[in-house]
Coordinates of C-alpha atoms and ligand atoms in Angstrom, one line a residue:
X16 CA 0.0 -0.1 -0.1
X17 CA 1.3 3.5 -0.9
X18 CA 1.8 6.2 1.4
X19 CA -1.0 8.0 2.0
X20 CA -1.2 12.0 1.4
X21 CA -4.2 14.2 2.1
X22 CA -3.6 16.9 0.0
X23 CA -1.8 16.9 -3.4
X24 CA 0.7 19.7 -1.4
X25 CA 2.0 16.2 0.3
X26 CA 3.5 14.8 -2.8
X27 CA 6.2 17.3 -2.8
X28 CA 5.0 18.4 -6.4
X29 CA 6.5 21.6 -7.9
X30 CA 4.8 24.8 -6.9
X31 CA 4.2 25.6 -10.3
X32 CA 1.6 22.5 -10.3
X33 CA 0.6 23.2 -7.2
X34 CA -0.7 26.7 -8.1
X35 CA -2.2 25.3 -11.2
X36 CA -4.1 22.6 -9.0
X37 CA -5.4 25.2 -6.5
X38 CA -6.0 27.4 -9.6
X39 CA -8.4 24.9 -10.7
X40 CA -10.0 24.4 -7.1
X41 CA -8.4 20.7 -6.9
X42 CA -7.2 20.0 -3.3
X43 CA -7.6 16.4 -2.5
X44 CA -6.1 13.6 -4.7
X45 CA -8.7 11.0 -5.8
X46 CA -7.8 7.1 -4.8
X47 CA -6.2 6.4 -8.1
X48 CA -4.1 9.4 -7.7
X49 CA -3.2 8.5 -4.1
X50 CA -1.8 5.4 -5.2
X51 CA -0.4 5.8 -8.4
X52 CA 1.3 9.1 -8.0
X53 CA 4.0 7.8 -5.5
X54 CA 4.8 4.8 -7.6
X55 CA 5.2 7.0 -10.6
X56 CA 7.3 9.6 -8.7
X57 CA 9.6 7.2 -7.7
X58 CA 10.3 6.2 -10.9
X59 CA 8.7 2.7 -11.5
X60 CA 6.9 1.7 -14.4
X61 CA 3.2 1.1 -13.8
X62 CA 0.2 -0.9 -14.9
X63 CA -2.9 0.7 -13.5
X64 CA -6.6 0.0 -13.6
X65 CA -8.9 2.5 -12.7
X66 CA -13.0 3.2 -13.5
X67 CA -13.7 5.9 -15.9
X68 CA -13.9 9.2 -14.2
X69 CA -11.7 8.2 -11.5
X70 CA -9.4 11.0 -12.0
X71 CA -6.5 8.8 -13.9
X72 CA -5.6 11.7 -16.0
X73 CA -4.1 13.9 -13.5
X74 CA -2.6 10.9 -11.9
X75 CA -0.2 10.1 -14.9
X76 CA 0.1 14.1 -16.2
X77 CA 1.1 15.3 -12.2
X78 CA 4.0 13.1 -11.9
X79 CA 5.2 13.0 -15.5
X80 CA 5.4 16.7 -15.3
X81 CA 7.0 16.8 -12.0
X82 CA 9.7 14.4 -13.6
X83 CA 10.1 16.9 -16.4
X84 CA 10.5 19.7 -14.4
X85 CA 12.9 18.2 -12.0
X86 CA 15.2 16.5 -14.7
X87 CA 17.3 17.8 -17.6
X88 CA 16.2 16.3 -21.0
X89 CA 18.0 13.2 -22.2
X90 CA 17.5 14.7 -25.9
X91 CA 17.2 18.4 -27.2
X92 CA 15.7 17.5 -30.2
X93 CA 13.2 14.4 -29.5
X94 CA 10.0 14.9 -27.2
X95 CA 10.3 13.8 -23.4
X96 CA 7.0 12.5 -23.0
X97 CA 4.5 10.6 -25.4
X98 CA 0.8 10.2 -24.2
X99 CA -1.3 7.7 -26.5
X100 CA -5.2 7.4 -26.1
X101 CA -7.5 5.4 -28.2
X102 CA -9.8 8.1 -29.6
X103 CA -9.2 11.6 -30.9
X104 CA -11.5 13.1 -28.1
X105 CA -9.9 11.7 -25.4
X106 CA -6.8 12.9 -26.8
X107 CA -8.1 16.2 -27.1
X108 CA -9.3 16.0 -23.5
X109 CA -6.0 15.0 -22.1
X110 CA -4.3 17.7 -24.2
X111 CA -6.6 20.2 -22.7
X112 CA -5.9 18.9 -19.2
X113 CA -2.1 19.2 -19.5
X114 CA -2.2 22.7 -20.9
X115 CA -4.3 23.8 -17.8
X116 CA -1.3 22.2 -15.7
X117 CA 1.8 22.9 -17.9
X118 CA 0.7 26.3 -19.0
X119 CA 3.5 27.9 -20.8
X120 CA 6.5 25.7 -19.4
X121 CA 6.3 23.3 -22.1
X122 CA 5.6 22.9 -25.7
X123 CA 3.0 20.4 -26.2
X124 CA 1.7 18.9 -29.7
X125 CA -1.7 17.3 -30.4
X126 CA -1.3 14.8 -33.5
X127 CA -4.7 13.0 -34.2
X128 CA -5.9 11.0 -37.0
X129 CA -8.0 12.7 -39.3
X130 CA -6.3 16.1 -39.2
X131 CA -3.7 17.9 -41.7
X132 CA -0.6 16.0 -41.7
X133 CA 1.6 19.2 -42.6
X134 CA 0.3 21.2 -40.0
X135 CA 1.5 18.4 -37.8
X136 CA 5.1 18.5 -39.6
X137 CA 5.3 22.0 -38.8
X138 CA 4.3 21.3 -35.0
X139 CA 6.9 18.7 -34.9
X140 CA 9.4 21.0 -36.4
X141 CA 9.1 23.1 -33.2
X142 CA 10.7 20.1 -31.1
X143 CA 7.7 19.7 -28.8
X144 CA 8.5 18.5 -25.4
X145 CA 5.2 16.6 -25.1
X146 CA 3.1 14.9 -27.8
X147 CA -0.4 13.9 -27.0
X148 CA -1.5 11.5 -30.1
X149 CA -3.7 8.7 -31.4
X150 CA -1.4 5.6 -32.1
X151 CA -2.2 5.0 -35.7
X152 CA -1.2 8.9 -36.4
X153 CA 2.0 8.8 -34.4
X154 CA 3.2 5.6 -36.2
X155 CA 2.6 7.3 -39.6
X156 CA 5.0 10.2 -38.6
X157 CA 7.7 7.6 -37.2
X158 CA 7.3 6.1 -40.7
X159 CA 7.5 9.3 -42.4
X160 CA 10.6 10.0 -40.1
X161 CA 8.9 13.3 -39.0
X162 CA 9.8 12.5 -35.5
X163 CA 12.6 10.4 -33.3
X164 CA 11.7 9.0 -30.0
X165 CA 15.4 8.4 -28.9
X166 CA 15.2 10.7 -26.0
X167 CA 11.6 9.9 -25.1
X168 CA 11.5 9.7 -20.9
X169 CA 7.9 8.9 -20.4
X170 CA 5.4 6.8 -22.6
X171 CA 2.0 6.5 -21.1
X172 CA -0.8 4.5 -22.8
X173 CA -4.3 5.8 -21.7
X174 CA -7.0 3.2 -22.3
X175 CA -4.6 0.7 -23.3
X176 CA -7.3 -2.0 -23.4
X177 CA -9.3 0.1 -25.5
X178 CA -6.4 0.7 -28.1
X179 CA -5.6 -2.9 -28.3
X180 CA -9.4 -3.6 -28.8
X181 CA -9.0 -1.1 -31.7
X182 CA -6.6 -3.0 -33.3
X183 CA -3.5 -0.8 -32.3
X184 CA -1.1 -3.8 -31.3
X185 CA 1.2 -3.3 -34.3
X186 CA 1.6 0.9 -33.9
X187 CA 2.1 0.4 -30.0
X188 CA 4.8 -2.2 -30.7
X189 CA 6.1 0.2 -33.5
X190 CA 6.2 2.9 -30.9
X191 CA 7.8 0.9 -28.3
X192 CA 10.4 0.0 -30.5
X193 CA 11.4 3.5 -31.8
X194 CA 11.7 4.5 -27.8
X195 CA 13.1 1.2 -26.6
X196 CA 15.9 2.2 -24.0
X197 CA 16.5 1.5 -20.4
X198 CA 15.9 5.0 -19.1
X199 CA 12.2 5.1 -20.5
X200 CA 9.4 5.0 -17.9
X201 CA 6.3 3.3 -19.1
X202 CA 2.6 4.0 -17.6
X203 CA -0.2 2.0 -19.2
X204 CA -3.6 2.4 -17.9
X205 CA -6.4 0.0 -18.8
X206 CA -10.1 -0.2 -17.6
X207 CA -9.5 -3.9 -16.3
X208 CA -6.3 -5.6 -15.5
X209 CA -7.9 -8.7 -16.9
X210 CA -7.7 -7.9 -20.5
X211 CA -5.2 -10.6 -21.8
X212 CA -3.9 -8.7 -24.7
X213 CA -3.5 -5.6 -22.6
X214 CA -1.4 -7.9 -20.1
X215 CA 0.8 -9.3 -23.0
X216 CA 1.4 -5.8 -24.4
X217 CA 2.4 -4.9 -20.7
X218 CA 5.0 -7.5 -20.7
X219 CA 6.6 -6.1 -23.5
X220 CA 6.5 -2.8 -23.0
X221 CA 7.0 -2.4 -18.9
X222 CA 9.8 -3.0 -17.2
X223 CA 9.2 -4.7 -13.7
X224 CA 5.8 -2.9 -13.1
X225 CA 4.0 -2.0 -10.0
X226 CA 0.5 -2.7 -10.1
X227 CA -2.5 -0.2 -8.9
X228 CA -6.1 -1.8 -9.3
X229 CA -8.4 0.7 -8.6
X230 CA -12.4 -0.2 -8.5
X231 CA -12.0 -2.4 -11.5
X232 CA -14.4 -1.8 -14.6
X233 CA -17.2 -4.2 -13.2
X234 CA -17.1 -1.9 -10.0
X235 CA -20.6 -0.6 -9.6
X236 CA -20.7 2.9 -10.2
X237 CA -22.2 4.0 -6.7
X238 CA -23.2 7.6 -7.7
X239 CA -25.1 6.1 -10.6
X240 CA -28.7 5.1 -10.6
X241 CA -29.0 2.1 -13.0
X242 CA -32.5 1.1 -14.5
X243 CA -33.3 -1.4 -17.3
X244 CA -36.8 -1.4 -19.3
X245 CA -38.3 -3.5 -21.9
X246 CA -38.5 -1.9 -25.3
X247 CA -40.6 -4.4 -27.5
X248 CA -39.8 -2.5 -30.8
X249 CA -38.9 0.8 -32.3
X250 CA -41.8 2.8 -31.8
X251 CA -42.1 1.4 -28.1
X252 CA -38.6 2.4 -27.5
X253 CA -38.9 5.8 -29.1
X254 CA -42.0 6.5 -26.6
X255 CA -39.8 5.4 -23.9
X256 CA -37.3 7.7 -24.9
X257 CA -39.5 10.6 -25.1
X258 CA -41.4 9.9 -21.7
X259 CA -37.7 9.6 -20.2
X260 CA -36.6 12.9 -21.9
X261 CA -39.9 14.9 -20.8
X262 CA -39.8 13.3 -17.0
X263 CA -36.3 13.0 -16.0
X264 CA -34.4 15.8 -14.4
X265 CA -31.5 16.3 -16.3
X266 CA -29.0 19.2 -17.6
X267 CA -27.9 17.2 -20.5
X268 CA -28.2 13.7 -21.8
X269 CA -26.1 11.2 -24.1
X270 CA -28.4 8.8 -26.0
X271 CA -26.3 5.7 -27.6
X272 CA -27.6 4.2 -30.3
X273 CA -26.3 0.8 -32.2
X274 CA -26.1 2.4 -35.6
X275 CA -24.9 5.6 -37.3
X276 CA -28.1 6.4 -39.0
X277 CA -30.2 5.8 -35.7
X278 CA -28.3 8.9 -34.3
X279 CA -29.2 11.0 -36.9
X280 CA -32.7 9.7 -37.2
X281 CA -33.2 10.4 -33.4
X282 CA -31.5 13.8 -33.4
X283 CA -33.9 14.9 -36.0
X284 CA -37.1 13.6 -34.1
X285 CA -36.0 15.1 -30.9
X286 CA -35.3 18.6 -32.4
X287 CA -38.8 18.3 -33.6
X288 CA -39.9 18.1 -30.2
X289 CA -38.2 21.3 -29.4
X290 CA -35.1 20.0 -27.9
X291 CA -31.2 21.0 -29.1
X292 CA -29.5 17.9 -30.1
X293 CA -26.6 16.8 -32.0
X294 CA -25.8 13.4 -33.7
X295 CA -22.1 12.1 -33.5
X296 CA -20.6 9.3 -35.0
X297 CA -17.5 7.9 -36.9
X298 CA -19.0 8.8 -40.7
X299 CA -18.5 12.6 -39.7
X300 CA -15.2 14.4 -40.6
X301 CA -12.9 15.0 -37.6
X302 CA -13.7 18.9 -37.8
X303 CA -17.1 18.0 -37.8
X304 CA -17.0 15.8 -34.5
X305 CA -14.8 18.2 -32.8
X306 CA -17.2 21.1 -33.4
X307 CA -19.9 19.2 -32.0
X308 CA -18.0 17.7 -28.9
X309 CA -17.0 21.4 -28.1
X310 CA -20.5 22.8 -28.4
X311 CA -21.8 20.0 -26.4
X312 CA -19.5 20.4 -23.8
X313 CA -20.4 24.1 -23.6
X314 CA -23.8 23.3 -23.1
X315 CA -25.2 24.3 -26.6
X316 CA -27.0 20.9 -27.0
X317 CA -29.2 19.3 -24.3
X318 CA -29.0 16.2 -26.1
X319 CA -26.1 14.2 -27.8
X320 CA -27.0 11.1 -29.9
X321 CA -24.1 8.9 -30.4
X322 CA -22.5 5.8 -31.0
X323 CA -19.8 4.2 -29.1
X324 CA -17.3 7.1 -30.4
X325 CA -18.0 9.3 -27.4
X326 CA -18.5 6.4 -24.9
X327 CA -15.2 6.4 -23.3
X328 CA -13.3 9.0 -21.3
X329 CA -14.9 12.0 -22.1
X330 CA -15.1 14.6 -19.4
X331 CA -18.6 16.0 -19.6
X332 CA -19.6 17.3 -16.3
X333 CA -23.1 18.3 -17.2
X334 CA -24.2 15.1 -18.3
X335 CA -26.6 13.5 -15.5
X336 CA -28.6 11.2 -17.8
X337 CA -27.2 8.4 -20.2
X338 CA -29.7 6.5 -22.3
X339 CA -29.1 3.1 -24.0
X340 CA -31.4 3.2 -26.7
X341 CA -29.8 0.2 -27.8
X342 CA -27.6 -2.1 -25.5
X343 CA -24.0 -2.0 -26.3
X344 CA -22.4 -5.4 -27.4
X345 CA -19.9 -5.7 -24.9
X346 CA -20.7 -5.4 -21.2
X347 CA -17.2 -3.4 -20.6
X348 CA -18.7 -0.8 -23.1
X349 CA -21.7 -0.7 -20.9
X350 CA -19.6 0.5 -17.8
X351 CA -17.9 3.1 -20.0
X352 CA -21.1 4.5 -21.3
X353 CA -22.7 4.9 -18.2
X354 CA -19.5 6.4 -16.6
X355 CA -20.3 9.3 -18.9
X356 CA -22.8 10.6 -16.1
X357 CA -21.9 10.3 -12.5
X358 CA -18.4 12.3 -13.1
X359 CA -16.2 13.0 -10.1
X360 CA -18.8 12.2 -7.4
X361 CA -21.7 13.8 -9.2
X362 CA -25.0 11.6 -9.3
X363 CA -26.4 10.3 -12.5
X364 CA -28.8 8.1 -14.0
X365 CA -28.5 5.5 -16.6
X366 CA -31.4 4.0 -18.1
X367 CA -31.1 1.1 -21.0
X368 CA -34.0 0.1 -22.8
X369 CA -33.8 -3.4 -23.6
X370 CA -35.3 -4.9 -26.8
X371 CA -35.6 -8.6 -28.1
X372 CA -32.2 -8.1 -30.0
X373 CA -30.7 -6.6 -26.9
X374 CA -31.4 -9.6 -24.5
X375 CA -28.1 -11.2 -25.0
X376 CA -26.2 -8.2 -24.4
X377 CA -28.6 -7.3 -21.4
X378 CA -28.1 -10.8 -19.8
X379 CA -24.2 -10.3 -20.1
X380 CA -24.4 -7.1 -18.7
X381 CA -26.3 -8.4 -15.7
X382 CA -23.5 -11.4 -15.2
X383 CA -20.8 -8.6 -15.6
X384 CA -22.6 -6.7 -12.9
X385 CA -22.7 -9.8 -10.6
X386 CA -26.2 -9.0 -9.9
X387 CA -29.7 -9.8 -11.1
X388 CA -31.4 -6.7 -12.4
X389 CA -35.1 -5.9 -11.8
X390 CA -36.7 -4.4 -14.7
X391 CA -38.1 -1.0 -14.4
X392 CA -41.4 -0.1 -15.8
X393 CA -43.3 2.9 -16.8
X394 CA -47.0 2.9 -16.2
X395 CA -48.6 2.9 -19.6
X396 CA -45.3 1.8 -21.2
X397 CA -44.9 -1.8 -20.0
X398 CA -42.8 -4.0 -22.3
X399 CA -44.4 -7.2 -23.0
X400 CA -41.8 -9.7 -24.6
X401 CA -39.6 -12.0 -22.4
X402 CA -36.4 -12.7 -23.5
X403 CA -35.5 -14.3 -26.7
X404 CA -37.5 -16.5 -28.6
X405 CA -36.9 -18.6 -31.6
X406 CA -38.2 -17.4 -34.8
X407 CA -40.5 -20.1 -36.1
X408 CA -40.9 -24.0 -35.4
X409 CA -39.4 -23.9 -31.9
X410 CA -37.2 -27.0 -31.1
X411 CA -37.6 -26.9 -27.7
X412 CA -34.0 -25.7 -26.8
X413 CA -34.9 -21.9 -27.4
X414 CA -36.8 -21.1 -24.3
X415 CA -37.5 -17.4 -23.7
X416 CA -34.7 -16.1 -21.8
X417 CA -32.4 -19.3 -23.2
X418 CA -29.4 -18.4 -24.9
X419 CA -29.5 -21.0 -27.4
X420 CA -31.3 -21.7 -30.7
X421 CA -31.8 -18.2 -32.1
X422 CA -32.7 -18.6 -35.6
X423 CA -31.3 -15.6 -37.9
X424 CA -33.3 -15.1 -40.9
X425 CA -34.1 -19.0 -41.2
X426 CA -30.4 -20.0 -41.7
X427 CA -30.2 -22.5 -38.8
X428 CA -29.3 -21.4 -35.6
X429 CA -26.9 -18.9 -34.9
X430 CA -23.4 -19.8 -33.2
X431 CA -23.5 -17.6 -30.3
X432 CA -25.1 -14.0 -29.6
X433 CA -22.3 -13.9 -26.8
X434 CA -19.6 -13.4 -29.2
X435 CA -20.8 -11.2 -32.1
X436 CA -19.0 -12.1 -35.1
X437 CA -18.4 -9.2 -38.0
X438 CA -19.6 -12.1 -40.4
X439 CA -23.0 -12.4 -38.9
X440 CA -25.6 -11.7 -41.0
X441 CA -27.0 -8.2 -41.8
X442 CA -29.1 -6.7 -39.3
X443 CA -27.9 -9.3 -36.5
X444 CA -26.2 -6.7 -34.4
X445 CA -27.0 -8.0 -31.1
X446 CA -27.3 -4.7 -29.8
X447 CA -30.0 -3.2 -32.0
X448 CA -33.4 -4.1 -32.9
X449 CA -34.3 -6.0 -35.9
X450 CA -36.9 -8.2 -37.2
X451 CA -34.8 -11.4 -37.4
X452 CA -36.4 -13.0 -34.2
X453 CA -39.8 -12.4 -35.2
X454 CA -40.9 -9.5 -33.2
X455 CA -41.9 -6.3 -34.9
X456 CA -40.1 -5.7 -37.6
X457 CA -38.4 -2.3 -37.6
X458 CA -37.7 -0.1 -40.7
X459 CA -34.3 1.1 -40.4
X460 CA -31.7 2.2 -43.0
X461 CA -28.8 -0.4 -43.4
X462 CA -27.8 -1.0 -39.6
X463 CA -24.1 -0.3 -39.7
X464 CA -22.5 -0.9 -36.1
X465 CA -19.8 1.8 -35.2
X466 CA -16.5 0.3 -35.7
X467 CA -14.5 3.5 -34.1
Ligands
AMP30 P1 -10.8 11.4 -15.5 O1 -10.9 10.0 -14.9 O2 -9.0 11.6 -15.5 O3 -11.2 11.5 -16.7 O4 -11.0 12.5 -14.6 C1 -12.4 12.9 -14.2 C2 -12.9 14.1 -13.7 O5 -12.5 14.1 -12.3 C3 -12.1 15.3 -14.3 O6 -13.1 16.5 -14.5 C4 -11.2 15.8 -13.4 O7 -11.1 17.2 -13.8 C5 -11.9 15.5 -12.1 N1 -10.8 15.5 -11.0 C6 -9.6 14.7 -11.1 N2 -8.8 14.6 -10.2 C7 -9.7 15.2 -9.2 C8 -9.5 15.6 -7.9 N3 -8.4 15.4 -7.2 N4 -10.5 16.3 -7.2 C9 -11.7 16.6 -7.7 N5 -11.9 16.4 -9.2 C10 -11.1 15.6 -9.8

């Protein structure tokens, strides 16, 4: 167990950092900060898990800046610290926190995929001390020889599990190889320490790491009231959504859908009801996504409707209501989605609409939360279906609520909805509604699960 420090001042941080924290009204470290900071300040590599909204960004930024303030750079030319994040939105947020802490003491560059490469070359020529980047674009710059990492002192992987889920393992290894020397300190943050690929990567990148596990991903969000409701079909889900938005108290809300087209359809629909809404999904240009996220963070929209693009890491303090219009396919994603509310001790509500197509995903979330979930109902809007049913000719194996014998478009039993495959038949998303199970057919444009 690490030493216990009551306030940020007790860590012996540089006065410039203490002042920046004071300025932001931050005095008491959170648990992950309490435990991770002494380890990092002592120079160890770190493998840490922390639930979303726990304050993990400062847990690595503060000791990283402290190290940079207290020691001379290994190289004048190369960046001293590199922070990698899975999504552009998260990287932008880390960058903003870094700017607020480092003020004008360090030159910081933000290198994101989808943004102008030449502008980034110019930024790199100014020899930044710290780079915040998404891994794909950073690897592109290594390939283009626009930067070297021989002098890198700190490599920080934020949401490493997510980066690996997104297929960035080759880029991470490429970056590691480019900065492979004994004086590098490496910090890896992950939602859970149970992620096999993350552990393999940790074995390659980290040198005798200390481990800190705070509230593993399946830990309950204490401050978030979680509700689940049956939604029989699209119209029913929309009626539930209308009721929730009209009756739940909230400052801002995020609605998650399974497909990109639904984000736009629902945004339009709610706008007609007088709400300020925006849709956000991976088909949009980066500039458009940035504009929407900034506007939402500034409160210009009341409701954001999105696929999983926005589900991780974003720090949106005004969001007190999260609605899963469709269940996410993976339970970890559920935890991250609902973590968009109840940030830093604020309370929030998360309501999930469970349709026939969401049933398997719902059961996985229930198992993940390690408790039996009671379904809530809204008077006059009760759901009627009871778990999954076979399409036709029940074989006796597919009892309601059972996990087997789900016929998909009459082509025989689906392998298992528990592991959605990219090759699964069109419309069988496990996270949206569809007509394949004989329930009310839905009129949606080609459902396309978010890939970002
Ligand atoms: P993170 O988990 O890094 O995304 O942080 C979530 C939110 O907690 C951000 O708004 C931080 O500014 C805030 N936060 C981080 N550390 C503290 C702290 N020690 N006291 C209060 N708020 C904090």
